[in-house]
Amino acid sequence: MSIKRETIADTFALISFGLVVGMSVELFVAGLSIEQSLHSRLLSIPVNLLIARPYGIYRDWVIALGRKVTNNSLMDSVMDILAFLTSQLPLYAMMVGTSGASLDQVATACMGQVGALILMGRPYGIYMQMCRNWFAERPTVQTA
């Protein structure tokens, strides 16, 4: 896949996935108001535009490290979770903190997000790969 298509796929995946999952955690776990959550989600879009492709590269690297140990779906799952957690939590804390949430709300949101990141790490990895497949170049059929 071309770098351009992979960048588009990774960006689409991170923005669409982040909107649904992030807002759910903020509203139902952390107790942020709808306004605070919308603000946080809006702030996440430019951040995700910047980090989507670097995250995709980082995730691919983490998965490759795990495959050096053993090449199976359990290792891929563990490494997807590790990649997602270590890359998303620090950014998430900054975004929620700038949305007007109190320090207690930021801490609560992050604690809730840890659980969500653990639960969503592997599904996101699968979703991102699915998006990459959707955006992949298709061979053209030549007609005579």
mmCIF file of C-alpha atoms in Angstrom:
data_model
loop_
_atom_site.group_PDB
_atom_site.id
_atom_site.type_symbol
_atom_site.label_atom_id
_atom_site.label_comp_id
_atom_site.label_asym_id
_atom_site.label_seq_id
_atom_site.Cartn_x
_atom_site.Cartn_y
_atom_site.Cartn_z
ATOM 1 C CA MET A 1 0.000 0.000 0.000
ATOM 2 C CA SER A 2 1.243 3.476 -0.745
ATOM 3 C CA ILE A 3 2.274 5.784 2.085
ATOM 4 C CA LYS A 4 -0.530 8.176 1.105
ATOM 5 C CA ARG A 5 -3.236 5.502 1.255
ATOM 6 C CA GLU A 6 -1.883 4.087 4.510
ATOM 7 C CA THR A 7 -1.837 7.586 6.014
ATOM 8 C CA ILE A 8 -5.452 8.167 4.963
ATOM 9 C CA ALA A 9 -6.499 4.759 6.299
ATOM 10 C CA ASP A 10 -4.710 5.225 9.631
ATOM 11 C CA THR A 11 -6.166 8.727 10.015
ATOM 12 C CA PHE A 12 -9.705 7.642 9.210
ATOM 13 C CA ALA A 13 -9.398 4.719 11.614
ATOM 14 C CA LEU A 14 -8.092 6.766 14.544
ATOM 15 C CA ILE A 15 -10.562 9.628 14.178
ATOM 16 C CA SER A 16 -13.653 7.476 13.717
ATOM 17 C CA PHE A 17 -12.710 5.000 16.439
ATOM 18 C CA GLY A 18 -11.662 7.761 18.866
ATOM 19 C CA LEU A 19 -14.902 9.655 18.497
ATOM 20 C CA VAL A 20 -17.054 6.703 19.462
ATOM 21 C CA VAL A 21 -14.905 5.197 22.207
ATOM 22 C CA GLY A 22 -13.559 8.422 23.722
ATOM 23 C CA MET A 23 -16.923 10.097 24.007
ATOM 24 C CA SER A 24 -18.463 6.989 25.558
ATOM 25 C CA VAL A 25 -15.819 6.855 28.282
ATOM 26 C CA GLU A 26 -15.984 10.585 28.966
ATOM 27 C CA LEU A 27 -19.762 10.652 29.295
ATOM 28 C CA PHE A 28 -20.511 7.354 30.990
ATOM 29 C CA VAL A 29 -17.404 6.696 33.090
ATOM 30 C CA ALA A 30 -15.772 10.044 33.857
ATOM 31 C CA GLY A 31 -18.973 12.041 34.196
ATOM 32 C CA LEU A 32 -17.920 14.838 31.867
ATOM 33 C CA SER A 33 -20.724 16.978 30.563
ATOM 34 C CA ILE A 34 -21.731 16.686 26.923
ATOM 35 C CA GLU A 35 -20.103 20.058 26.300
ATOM 36 C CA GLN A 36 -16.822 18.994 27.914
ATOM 37 C CA SER A 37 -16.798 15.730 25.986
ATOM 38 C CA LEU A 38 -17.591 17.425 22.672
ATOM 39 C CA HIS A 39 -14.800 19.899 23.351
ATOM 40 C CA SER A 40 -12.409 17.063 24.129
ATOM 41 C CA ARG A 41 -13.452 15.132 21.013
ATOM 42 C CA LEU A 42 -13.082 18.241 18.828
ATOM 43 C CA LEU A 43 -9.606 18.766 20.271
ATOM 44 C CA SER A 44 -8.800 15.154 19.498
ATOM 45 C CA ILE A 45 -9.379 15.572 15.746
ATOM 46 C CA PRO A 46 -6.348 17.774 14.973
ATOM 47 C CA VAL A 47 -4.256 15.724 17.387
ATOM 48 C CA ASN A 48 -5.369 12.505 15.678
ATOM 49 C CA LEU A 49 -4.605 14.045 12.289
ATOM 50 C CA LEU A 50 -1.046 14.530 13.501
ATOM 51 C CA ILE A 51 -0.543 11.237 15.310
ATOM 52 C CA ALA A 52 -2.511 8.715 13.238
ATOM 53 C CA ARG A 53 0.277 7.737 10.851
ATOM 54 C CA PRO A 54 3.051 7.859 13.470
ATOM 55 C CA TYR A 55 0.842 5.654 15.659
ATOM 56 C CA GLY A 56 0.337 3.237 12.754
ATOM 57 C CA ILE A 57 4.102 3.013 12.298
ATOM 58 C CA TYR A 58 4.618 2.620 16.072
ATOM 59 C CA ARG A 59 1.938 -0.067 16.273
ATOM 60 C CA ASP A 60 3.467 -1.981 13.357
ATOM 61 C CA TRP A 61 6.856 -1.804 15.118
ATOM 62 C CA VAL A 62 5.414 -3.032 18.445
ATOM 63 C CA ILE A 63 3.608 -5.897 16.681
ATOM 64 C CA ALA A 64 6.858 -6.820 14.881
ATOM 65 C CA LEU A 65 8.703 -6.906 18.239
ATOM 66 C CA GLY A 66 6.120 -9.292 19.629
ATOM 67 C CA ARG A 67 6.353 -11.504 16.572
ATOM 68 C CA LYS A 68 10.089 -11.906 17.219
ATOM 69 C CA VAL A 69 9.119 -13.686 20.445
ATOM 70 C CA THR A 70 6.238 -15.690 19.036
ATOM 71 C CA ASN A 71 4.029 -15.290 16.006
ATOM 72 C CA ASN A 72 0.493 -15.905 17.173
ATOM 73 C CA SER A 73 -2.741 -14.011 17.696
ATOM 74 C CA LEU A 74 -2.341 -13.869 21.491
ATOM 75 C CA MET A 75 0.967 -12.012 21.132
ATOM 76 C CA ASP A 76 -0.580 -9.698 18.520
ATOM 77 C CA SER A 77 -3.391 -8.947 20.983
ATOM 78 C CA VAL A 78 -0.995 -8.178 23.839
ATOM 79 C CA MET A 79 1.165 -5.976 21.639
ATOM 80 C CA ASP A 80 -1.857 -4.121 20.208
ATOM 81 C CA ILE A 81 -2.976 -3.353 23.763
ATOM 82 C CA LEU A 82 0.520 -2.232 24.762
ATOM 83 C CA ALA A 83 0.891 0.006 21.709
ATOM 84 C CA PHE A 84 -2.536 1.580 22.156
ATOM 85 C CA LEU A 85 -2.137 2.170 25.893
ATOM 86 C CA THR A 86 1.369 3.640 25.750
ATOM 87 C CA SER A 87 0.583 5.994 22.911
ATOM 88 C CA GLN A 88 -2.946 7.150 23.655
ATOM 89 C CA LEU A 89 -3.104 7.672 27.426
ATOM 90 C CA PRO A 90 -0.644 10.600 27.665
ATOM 91 C CA LEU A 91 -2.335 12.393 24.775
ATOM 92 C CA TYR A 92 -5.764 11.717 26.211
ATOM 93 C CA ALA A 93 -4.825 13.217 29.589
ATOM 94 C CA MET A 94 -3.627 16.408 27.891
ATOM 95 C CA MET A 95 -6.784 16.710 25.784
ATOM 96 C CA VAL A 96 -9.165 16.200 28.707
ATOM 97 C CA GLY A 97 -7.121 18.583 30.833
ATOM 98 C CA THR A 98 -7.474 21.344 28.278
ATOM 99 C CA SER A 99 -11.247 20.842 28.003
ATOM 100 C CA GLY A 100 -11.928 22.565 31.314
ATOM 101 C CA ALA A 101 -12.154 19.370 33.355
ATOM 102 C CA SER A 102 -10.914 19.478 36.933
ATOM 103 C CA LEU A 103 -7.808 17.545 37.951
ATOM 104 C CA ASP A 104 -10.053 14.966 39.632
ATOM 105 C CA GLN A 105 -12.058 14.596 36.411
ATOM 106 C CA VAL A 106 -8.864 14.209 34.368
ATOM 107 C CA ALA A 107 -7.614 11.512 36.745
ATOM 108 C CA THR A 108 -10.980 9.744 36.719
ATOM 109 C CA ALA A 109 -11.217 9.967 32.940
ATOM 110 C CA CYS A 110 -7.704 8.553 32.600
ATOM 111 C CA MET A 111 -8.451 5.689 34.991
ATOM 112 C CA GLY A 112 -11.573 4.934 32.989
ATOM 113 C CA GLN A 113 -9.646 5.309 29.774
ATOM 114 C CA VAL A 114 -7.022 2.767 30.886
ATOM 115 C CA GLY A 115 -9.738 0.146 31.049
ATOM 116 C CA ALA A 116 -11.117 1.265 27.708
ATOM 117 C CA LEU A 117 -7.655 1.289 26.122
ATOM 118 C CA ILE A 118 -7.005 -2.233 27.354
ATOM 119 C CA LEU A 119 -10.373 -3.396 26.073
ATOM 120 C CA MET A 120 -10.121 -1.474 22.812
ATOM 121 C CA GLY A 121 -6.444 -1.975 21.938
ATOM 122 C CA ARG A 122 -6.935 -5.184 19.987
ATOM 123 C CA PRO A 123 -10.270 -4.235 18.394
ATOM 124 C CA TYR A 124 -8.676 -0.969 17.282
ATOM 125 C CA GLY A 125 -5.707 -2.818 15.792
ATOM 126 C CA ILE A 126 -8.085 -5.059 13.869
ATOM 127 C CA TYR A 127 -10.205 -2.046 12.835
ATOM 128 C CA MET A 128 -7.134 -0.129 11.677
ATOM 129 C CA GLN A 129 -6.019 -3.078 9.582
ATOM 130 C CA MET A 130 -9.524 -3.341 8.135
ATOM 131 C CA CYS A 131 -9.404 0.366 7.213
ATOM 132 C CA ARG A 132 -6.016 -0.185 5.592
ATOM 133 C CA ASN A 133 -7.563 -2.997 3.560
ATOM 134 C CA TRP A 134 -10.476 -0.737 2.534
ATOM 135 C CA PHE A 135 -8.092 1.971 1.359
ATOM 136 C CA ALA A 136 -5.680 -0.446 -0.333
ATOM 137 C CA GLU A 137 -5.046 -0.041 -4.016
ATOM 138 C CA ARG A 138 -7.045 -2.491 -6.051
ATOM 139 C CA PRO A 139 -5.542 -4.003 -9.148
ATOM 140 C CA THR A 140 -7.165 -2.674 -12.269
ATOM 141 C CA VAL A 141 -8.519 -5.100 -14.801
ATOM 142 C CA GLN A 142 -7.421 -4.430 -18.349
ATOM 143 C CA THR A 143 -10.076 -5.100 -20.931
ATOM 144 C CA ALA A 144 -9.178 -5.876 -24.485
#
